[in-house]
Amino acid sequence: MTDDWQFDVPTIGTKHLPPDSRYMEALSSQGYGFETAIADLVDNSIDAGARDVVIHFLRDEDRLVSLLVIDDGKGMTEEELDVAMTVGGRRGYDPQSLGMFGTGLKSASLSHAAAVTVVSKTRRTRAVGRRWLMERAVSGYQCDIVAGDYAQSLIDRYSGRPITWQGTVIRWDGVKDFPRHGGGGQTNRYLLRTINRLGLQLGLYLHRFLALDDFNITIAVEDVNTGTEYMNFGVEPLDPFAYPVSGHPDHPRQFTVDCPSIPRMSLEAHIWPAKSTLDGFKAVGTGLDRQGFYFYRNNRLVQAGGWNNFRQPEQHLALARVAVDLPSDTADVFRLTVKKEGVEVSPEFVSALEGAVDSEGRRFPGYVAEADAVYRDSRKRASTTRRAVIGPGKGFDPTLRETIEDELPLVPGEEPISVRWQKLDNGVFFEIDREERTIVLNQHYRTALLGGRRGGLNDAPTVKALVYLLLHQVFEKEYSGSREKDNLQLWQSILVAAARVELERMGDDD
């Protein structure tokens, strides 16, 4: 029996089995998040040599109608466009390109839109276009040919912003994420929330490109009836390693990793300063999310945090970040996910990390211990100057809980303080349940305080943070004296008055 016995199966020929047209449905169900999908489209723009990319939300008064991604890259001929719109279409990927699998444009787009139209023009060819309409795609891979005059009109619409002689426009219609009804300020709230998340995602994952002088991403919102632009701003790079001063004088340090299957590679290990409030540190989830490895492929961030089975995340390692530039030949040591938001690593790499050393022979596990010590030391300094508190629990956003726990030492062994909404008398803003260790907020004022947004378990973080700071001491004492009771009444009166003002601004009668 040979080593490859498992492949020793007798066969009598082959048969061509093309994918069923329903494969398009599977392709559009890859779990692309909205921001991740847009980032995948921008990757294509970068591969096309674009210097300017515009992400354009089009609205008709209160209703969002389309989303477009426009670039001034080299454009595509009709033959190249057909390949780009073919599922799994194979083109000659440059070793430095960001595309890999030939599915990103289609999968990312049809995950979020009922139709995706791509129009493109090179310097020497006319404007051409193709459209995938989901309902036609699943019935037989029928891709629409866009009329030439419309293709040219779409190119002309963005002439000079950013298209000059060449470029590509991707248009999404029937976007699933758009509010169905724009009244009551829903569209404005959606845009503010979505554009903020999108700017952070693009700023982080493409920060090395955005740091260049000749590459820009702009997010804009336009009313199709009036041509008025409501928003227009550039995406700023969000460098996860851009601290002003290192948290440890010996860092950053380079570690060399020897994996038998790939050429020798290096890691750059960083320790952030404790309690940083910079966006580059805070914008990447919680402390458990943002520690660990930051993998780059061709200068594009493809994983932001995580230890990839090297160890379990823990709060004490919140300051540890390691930059890893993946080699061009990854063999089977590293496997990039289709959505380019995670890397699977083999046990070979995890094992090699134990033996990774820097130029002075110091081992990589020692770096992890140093990052742990920096965090613990910062906590000790806080505990000597600030009074221990009972921490926040259920109902507080995880990032808010983490920040409070970073800033204030916790009383050991105590159940945390929860917060929840409940119907109360309109004359009170909060009640205190000592037995359940819970702050109860008045449901009557919830909608006004949320600005009309739908609530959730961890909603209203600003209000909850302020209430926690006012009330946590109540749970740390066995009873409230006359002074504390007077303070509670004072806070109650002021908060009720403020909440009623919010209600009046919404046009409600109290």
XYZ file of C-alpha atoms in Angstrom:
510
model
C 0.000 0.000 0.000
C 1.423 3.400 -1.030
C 1.172 6.746 0.766
C -1.351 7.944 -1.807
C -3.649 4.938 -1.429
C -6.614 7.198 -0.821
C -6.415 8.381 -4.474
C -6.101 4.867 -5.871
C -9.693 4.670 -7.135
C -10.374 3.011 -10.531
C -12.180 5.305 -13.029
C -13.581 4.754 -16.546
C -13.665 8.322 -17.871
C -14.908 11.835 -17.058
C -18.164 13.763 -17.416
C -18.689 17.536 -17.654
C -20.943 18.710 -14.812
C -21.463 22.520 -15.010
C -22.852 24.241 -11.914
C -26.591 24.533 -11.547
C -27.837 28.076 -12.053
C -28.871 28.104 -8.385
C -25.153 28.313 -7.620
C -25.629 32.059 -8.014
C -27.866 31.973 -4.945
C -25.135 30.222 -2.988
C -22.629 32.741 -4.287
C -24.741 35.588 -2.932
C -25.005 33.948 0.494
C -21.358 34.100 1.500
C -22.045 36.248 4.560
C -20.476 39.430 3.207
C -21.014 42.350 5.554
C -21.924 45.616 3.838
C -18.584 47.299 4.572
C -16.633 44.166 3.616
C -18.462 43.985 0.284
C -17.643 47.608 -0.564
C -14.005 47.046 0.411
C -13.877 44.132 -2.048
C -15.039 46.435 -4.854
C -12.407 49.021 -3.915
C -9.785 46.258 -4.124
C -10.688 45.884 -7.802
C -10.246 49.625 -8.271
C -6.771 49.464 -6.723
C -5.854 46.530 -8.978
C -6.957 48.649 -11.955
C -4.472 51.361 -10.958
C -7.094 53.807 -9.682
C -5.946 56.919 -7.862
C -9.402 58.178 -6.964
C -12.382 56.084 -5.870
C -15.800 57.573 -5.102
C -18.498 55.696 -3.179
C -21.715 57.455 -4.132
C -25.077 57.063 -2.379
C -27.935 58.367 -4.549
C -31.167 59.433 -2.892
C -34.528 60.653 -4.120
C -35.598 62.987 -1.306
C -36.045 60.624 1.668
C -35.507 57.396 -0.290
C -32.153 55.842 -1.134
C -32.209 54.487 -4.675
C -28.720 53.301 -5.676
C -25.133 52.947 -4.589
C -22.218 53.351 -6.976
C -18.475 52.787 -6.774
C -16.581 54.829 -9.372
C -12.865 54.798 -10.113
C -10.382 56.301 -12.559
C -8.533 53.040 -13.142
C -7.484 51.712 -16.542
C -10.962 50.408 -17.341
C -11.934 47.235 -19.204
C -12.508 46.268 -22.798
C -15.658 44.342 -23.684
C -13.762 41.032 -23.536
C -12.214 41.901 -20.168
C -15.588 42.947 -18.801
C -17.108 39.604 -19.826
C -14.362 37.820 -17.901
C -14.875 40.078 -14.884
C -18.612 39.335 -14.865
C -18.150 35.574 -15.281
C -18.462 33.619 -12.060
C -14.972 32.359 -11.307
C -13.745 34.105 -14.462
C -10.028 33.576 -14.766
C -7.760 36.451 -15.599
C -4.040 36.881 -15.225
C -3.734 38.047 -11.629
C -0.556 39.980 -10.986
C 1.381 38.624 -7.983
C 0.790 42.014 -6.296
C -2.939 42.178 -7.045
C -5.585 42.130 -4.331
C -8.014 39.900 -6.258
C -7.659 36.138 -6.021
C -10.686 33.963 -6.707
C -12.673 35.624 -9.502
C -15.857 35.792 -7.397
C -15.515 38.964 -5.300
C -17.322 41.431 -7.587
C -20.298 39.150 -8.154
C -20.538 37.640 -4.689
C -20.011 40.907 -2.808
C -22.522 42.752 -4.997
C -25.304 40.187 -5.189
C -25.074 39.608 -1.440
C -26.446 43.126 -1.014
C -28.241 44.120 -4.219
C -30.895 42.710 -6.531
C -28.872 43.906 -9.518
C -25.289 44.911 -10.205
C -24.356 46.889 -13.309
C -20.750 47.381 -14.368
C -19.836 49.975 -16.994
C -16.258 50.523 -18.085
C -14.157 52.394 -20.625
C -10.488 52.294 -21.532
C -8.555 55.059 -23.288
C -8.903 53.286 -26.636
C -12.289 51.598 -26.446
C -15.878 52.732 -26.140
C -17.922 52.426 -22.973
C -19.426 48.973 -22.482
C -21.585 47.502 -19.755
C -22.979 44.286 -18.308
C -25.649 43.685 -15.674
C -26.378 40.748 -13.444
C -30.038 40.729 -12.416
C -30.390 38.182 -9.635
C -33.693 36.753 -10.817
C -32.242 36.124 -14.292
C -28.903 34.912 -13.022
C -30.468 32.067 -11.041
C -32.538 30.932 -14.016
C -29.598 30.276 -16.308
C -26.602 32.602 -15.928
C -28.157 35.176 -18.289
C -26.090 38.366 -18.021
C -27.608 41.499 -19.588
C -25.736 43.559 -22.154
C -26.070 47.241 -21.221
C -27.029 49.598 -24.060
C -24.002 51.524 -25.335
C -25.573 54.964 -25.025
C -26.487 54.346 -21.371
C -23.003 53.002 -20.638
C -21.493 56.181 -22.061
C -23.957 58.407 -20.185
C -22.961 56.790 -16.888
C -19.288 57.361 -17.679
C -20.079 60.968 -18.650
C -21.988 61.520 -15.406
C -18.759 61.068 -13.483
C -16.456 62.757 -15.972
C -13.911 64.687 -13.976
C -15.092 63.201 -10.664
C -13.144 60.955 -10.730
C -13.167 59.636 -14.325
C -11.057 61.455 -16.910
C -10.269 59.372 -19.997
C -10.939 55.954 -18.535
C -12.553 54.268 -15.567
C -15.213 51.928 -14.209
C -18.618 52.420 -12.578
C -20.260 49.710 -10.474
C -23.902 50.328 -9.673
C -26.030 48.508 -7.110
C -29.823 48.651 -7.368
C -32.344 47.137 -5.004
C -29.901 47.371 -2.112
C -31.237 45.148 0.680
C -29.664 47.205 3.456
C -31.366 50.478 2.486
C -34.325 51.605 4.647
C -37.615 50.692 3.012
C -39.234 53.866 4.250
C -37.156 57.012 4.511
C -39.593 59.098 6.520
C -38.998 60.230 10.061
C -35.332 60.791 9.440
C -34.618 57.071 8.910
C -32.550 57.694 5.788
C -30.402 60.346 7.453
C -29.774 58.143 10.470
C -28.965 55.175 8.237
C -26.492 57.212 6.196
C -24.728 58.654 9.233
C -24.402 55.231 10.834
C -23.437 53.387 7.654
C -20.987 55.964 6.357
C -19.234 56.099 9.716
C -18.802 52.299 9.769
C -17.785 52.250 6.115
C -15.189 54.964 6.632
C -13.684 53.070 9.571
C -13.610 49.766 7.661
C -11.981 51.223 4.561
C -9.684 53.427 6.623
C -8.439 50.393 8.543
C -8.161 47.660 5.922
C -6.741 49.970 3.239
C -4.749 52.287 5.520
C -1.424 51.636 3.772
C -2.897 52.728 0.441
C -4.701 55.726 1.916
C -1.440 56.894 3.484
C -0.011 57.382 -0.038
C -0.166 60.851 -1.575
C -1.706 59.625 -4.838
C -4.627 57.504 -3.616
C -7.958 58.743 -2.255
C -11.369 57.352 -1.365
C -14.328 59.727 -1.152
C -17.796 58.957 0.223
C -20.582 61.207 -1.059
C -24.385 61.459 -0.942
C -26.350 63.157 -3.737
C -30.017 63.954 -4.343
C -30.780 62.775 -7.902
C -33.494 65.416 -8.390
C -31.572 68.517 -7.360
C -27.973 67.398 -7.782
C -27.317 68.603 -4.225
C -24.536 66.803 -2.371
C -25.432 66.325 1.293
C -22.104 64.804 2.238
C -18.691 64.601 0.647
C -15.634 63.644 2.626
C -12.432 61.719 2.209
C -11.680 58.487 4.040
C -8.739 58.875 6.410
C -6.190 56.102 7.007
C -6.705 54.293 10.301
C -3.332 52.781 11.121
C -3.600 50.150 13.888
C 0.076 50.742 14.709
C 0.118 54.565 14.729
C 0.786 55.256 18.398
C 2.843 58.382 19.249
C 5.033 56.618 21.840
C 5.480 52.877 22.292
C 4.070 51.275 25.397
C 7.443 49.570 25.979
C 10.895 51.068 25.259
C 12.154 47.855 23.595
C 9.352 47.733 21.038
C 8.538 47.410 18.222
C 10.814 44.429 17.561
C 11.304 42.176 14.557
C 11.000 38.411 15.073
C 12.127 35.850 12.515
C 9.913 32.818 11.937
C 11.149 29.648 10.239
C 8.395 27.547 8.676
C 9.717 24.573 6.672
C 7.155 24.984 3.883
C 7.776 28.668 3.094
C 10.711 31.096 3.029
C 11.816 32.670 6.300
C 9.462 35.483 7.284
C 9.414 38.219 9.910
C 6.878 39.583 12.375
C 6.828 43.115 13.765
C 5.685 43.022 17.386
C 4.195 46.163 18.945
C 2.949 47.155 22.396
C 0.482 50.036 22.476
C 0.617 52.539 25.340
C -1.986 51.832 27.994
C -5.354 53.622 27.969
C -4.958 55.105 24.513
C -8.015 56.933 23.163
C -6.757 57.144 19.566
C -9.053 55.791 16.841
C -6.266 53.520 15.614
C -6.498 51.691 18.922
C -10.158 51.966 19.876
C -11.883 51.516 16.510
C -11.150 47.794 16.195
C -13.775 46.140 18.395
C -13.080 45.313 22.039
C -9.742 44.604 23.696
C -10.255 40.903 23.074
C -10.937 41.527 19.367
C -8.092 43.901 18.552
C -5.131 42.090 20.127
C -2.985 39.634 18.214
C -2.037 39.297 14.558
C -2.656 41.852 11.813
C -2.067 40.018 8.555
C -1.356 41.955 5.356
C -1.421 40.659 1.804
C 0.135 42.998 -0.751
C -0.251 45.891 1.738
C -3.965 45.206 2.179
C -4.999 44.309 5.736
C -6.843 40.986 5.609
C -7.151 40.235 9.329
C -7.361 42.739 12.178
C -6.642 40.946 15.433
C -6.843 37.394 16.705
C -4.246 34.860 17.852
C -5.020 32.112 15.302
C -4.739 29.247 17.807
C -1.380 30.449 19.141
C -3.141 31.280 22.409
C -6.502 32.401 23.730
C -7.262 36.138 23.833
C -7.418 37.714 27.276
C -7.857 41.239 28.543
C -4.277 41.471 29.794
C -3.019 41.234 26.201
C -5.120 44.146 24.915
C -1.965 46.148 24.062
C -0.274 43.436 21.981
C -0.413 43.743 18.183
C 1.758 41.943 15.648
C 2.067 43.009 11.989
C 2.587 40.116 9.566
C 3.172 40.600 5.832
C 2.187 37.347 4.153
C 4.694 35.935 1.655
C 3.714 35.691 -2.006
C 3.948 31.908 -1.801
C 1.961 30.855 1.239
C 1.821 27.135 0.354
C -0.747 25.701 2.760
C 0.619 27.581 5.770
C -1.768 30.515 5.296
C -5.200 30.366 3.678
C -7.034 33.604 3.026
C -10.830 33.610 3.255
C -12.751 34.602 0.130
C -14.043 37.764 1.828
C -10.484 38.793 2.782
C -11.353 39.386 6.408
C -9.541 36.488 8.027
C -6.589 34.129 7.663
C -6.495 30.447 8.523
C -3.037 29.280 9.597
C -1.623 25.788 9.751
C -0.230 24.157 12.911
C 3.186 24.578 11.283
C 3.058 28.359 11.729
C 1.692 28.136 15.275
C 4.501 25.764 16.227
C 7.137 27.954 14.559
C 6.022 30.950 16.657
C 7.336 29.247 19.776
C 10.837 29.301 18.288
C 10.652 32.746 16.655
C 13.500 35.014 17.823
C 14.592 38.631 17.388
C 18.086 39.887 16.518
C 19.191 39.511 20.141
C 17.899 35.978 20.518
C 14.803 36.897 22.531
C 11.880 34.579 21.871
C 8.411 35.559 20.719
C 6.593 34.190 23.801
C 8.691 36.641 25.845
C 7.166 39.512 23.885
C 3.691 38.306 24.823
C 4.713 38.286 28.481
C 6.051 41.855 28.192
C 2.773 43.081 26.665
C 0.918 41.415 29.524
C 3.197 43.116 32.092
C 2.685 46.595 30.568
C -1.088 46.207 30.813
C -0.984 44.876 34.387
C 1.357 47.663 35.479
C -1.022 50.311 34.148
C -3.860 48.684 36.082
C -1.804 48.693 39.280
C -1.093 52.412 38.940
C -4.802 53.105 38.503
C -5.688 51.001 41.545
C -3.407 53.086 43.792
C -5.012 56.405 42.828
C -8.670 55.536 42.159
C -11.254 53.942 44.375
C -12.423 50.436 43.460
C -15.952 50.199 42.034
C -18.530 47.558 41.194
C -18.279 47.205 37.429
C -20.985 47.476 34.750
C -22.693 44.362 33.405
C -25.659 43.435 31.249
C -27.159 46.283 29.234
C -23.881 48.196 28.862
C -22.091 48.046 25.510
C -18.990 45.774 25.670
C -16.685 48.599 24.595
C -18.117 50.837 27.318
C -17.678 48.090 29.926
C -14.102 47.562 28.825
C -13.248 51.261 29.064
C -14.736 51.587 32.562
C -12.832 48.493 33.677
C -9.624 49.898 32.191
C -10.029 53.217 33.984
C -11.320 52.043 37.362
C -10.171 49.152 39.560
C -12.988 46.680 40.312
C -14.129 45.427 43.683
C -13.253 41.709 43.495
C -15.967 39.060 43.676
C -18.932 41.401 43.211
C -21.814 40.897 40.775
C -21.781 43.695 38.168
C -24.416 46.412 37.895
C -26.969 45.824 35.129
C -29.172 48.367 33.383
C -32.515 47.871 31.662
C -35.514 49.825 30.371
C -38.891 49.437 32.056
C -42.178 51.322 32.236
C -42.072 53.699 35.204
C -44.030 56.712 36.417
C -43.334 59.641 34.075
C -42.118 61.714 36.997
C -38.974 59.605 37.446
C -36.066 58.942 35.133
C -34.596 55.948 36.948
C -35.149 53.546 39.793
C -32.579 51.520 41.731
C -33.087 47.812 42.444
C -30.507 46.951 45.082
C -31.467 43.281 45.359
C -31.141 42.685 41.618
C -28.225 45.137 41.428
C -29.933 46.892 38.535
C -30.480 50.460 37.353
C -33.942 50.702 35.778
C -34.443 53.470 33.191
C -37.849 54.853 32.256
C -39.099 53.299 29.014
C -41.248 56.418 28.404
C -38.162 58.454 27.471
C -36.310 55.765 25.515
C -37.369 56.695 21.976
C -36.570 60.361 22.501
C -33.147 59.602 23.964
C -32.391 57.299 21.028
C -33.390 59.965 18.523
C -36.125 57.742 17.105
C -33.780 54.824 16.468
C -34.803 51.297 17.339
C -33.452 50.226 20.710
C -31.476 47.155 21.691
C -29.897 45.524 24.723
C -26.807 47.768 24.661
C -28.407 50.945 23.320
C -27.995 54.543 24.566
C -24.355 54.078 25.663
C -23.833 57.765 26.506
C -26.898 57.959 28.742
C -26.063 54.675 30.426
C -22.450 55.711 31.013
C -23.519 58.944 32.709
C -26.131 57.187 34.836
C -23.564 54.566 35.859
C -21.072 57.238 36.924
C -23.785 58.914 39.011
C -25.208 55.797 40.610
C -22.536 53.085 40.971
C -21.666 54.282 44.493
C -25.235 53.576 45.624
C -24.577 49.849 45.178
C -21.247 50.054 46.992
C -22.861 51.217 50.246
C -25.226 49.345 52.513
C -27.604 52.286 52.730
C -27.925 55.890 51.534
C -27.627 58.753 53.999
C -29.548 62.019 53.805
C -26.916 63.610 51.570
C -26.971 60.728 49.095
C -30.780 60.745 49.035
C -30.785 64.464 48.307
C -28.342 63.906 45.451
C -30.547 61.147 44.021
C -33.533 63.477 44.053
C -31.467 66.236 42.423
C -30.283 63.963 39.623
C -33.783 62.576 39.182
C -35.307 66.046 38.698
C -32.665 67.238 36.267
C -32.703 64.055 34.162
C -36.513 64.069 33.929
C -36.455 67.706 32.796
C -33.816 66.941 30.156
C -35.713 63.882 28.895
C -38.921 65.898 28.588
C -37.088 68.479 26.495
C -36.008 65.642 24.193
C -39.642 64.508 23.926
C -40.815 68.004 23.086
C -38.227 68.273 20.328
C -39.676 65.114 18.809
C -43.104 66.754 18.818
C -44.551 64.504 21.536
C -46.792 65.646 24.353
C -45.650 64.692 27.805
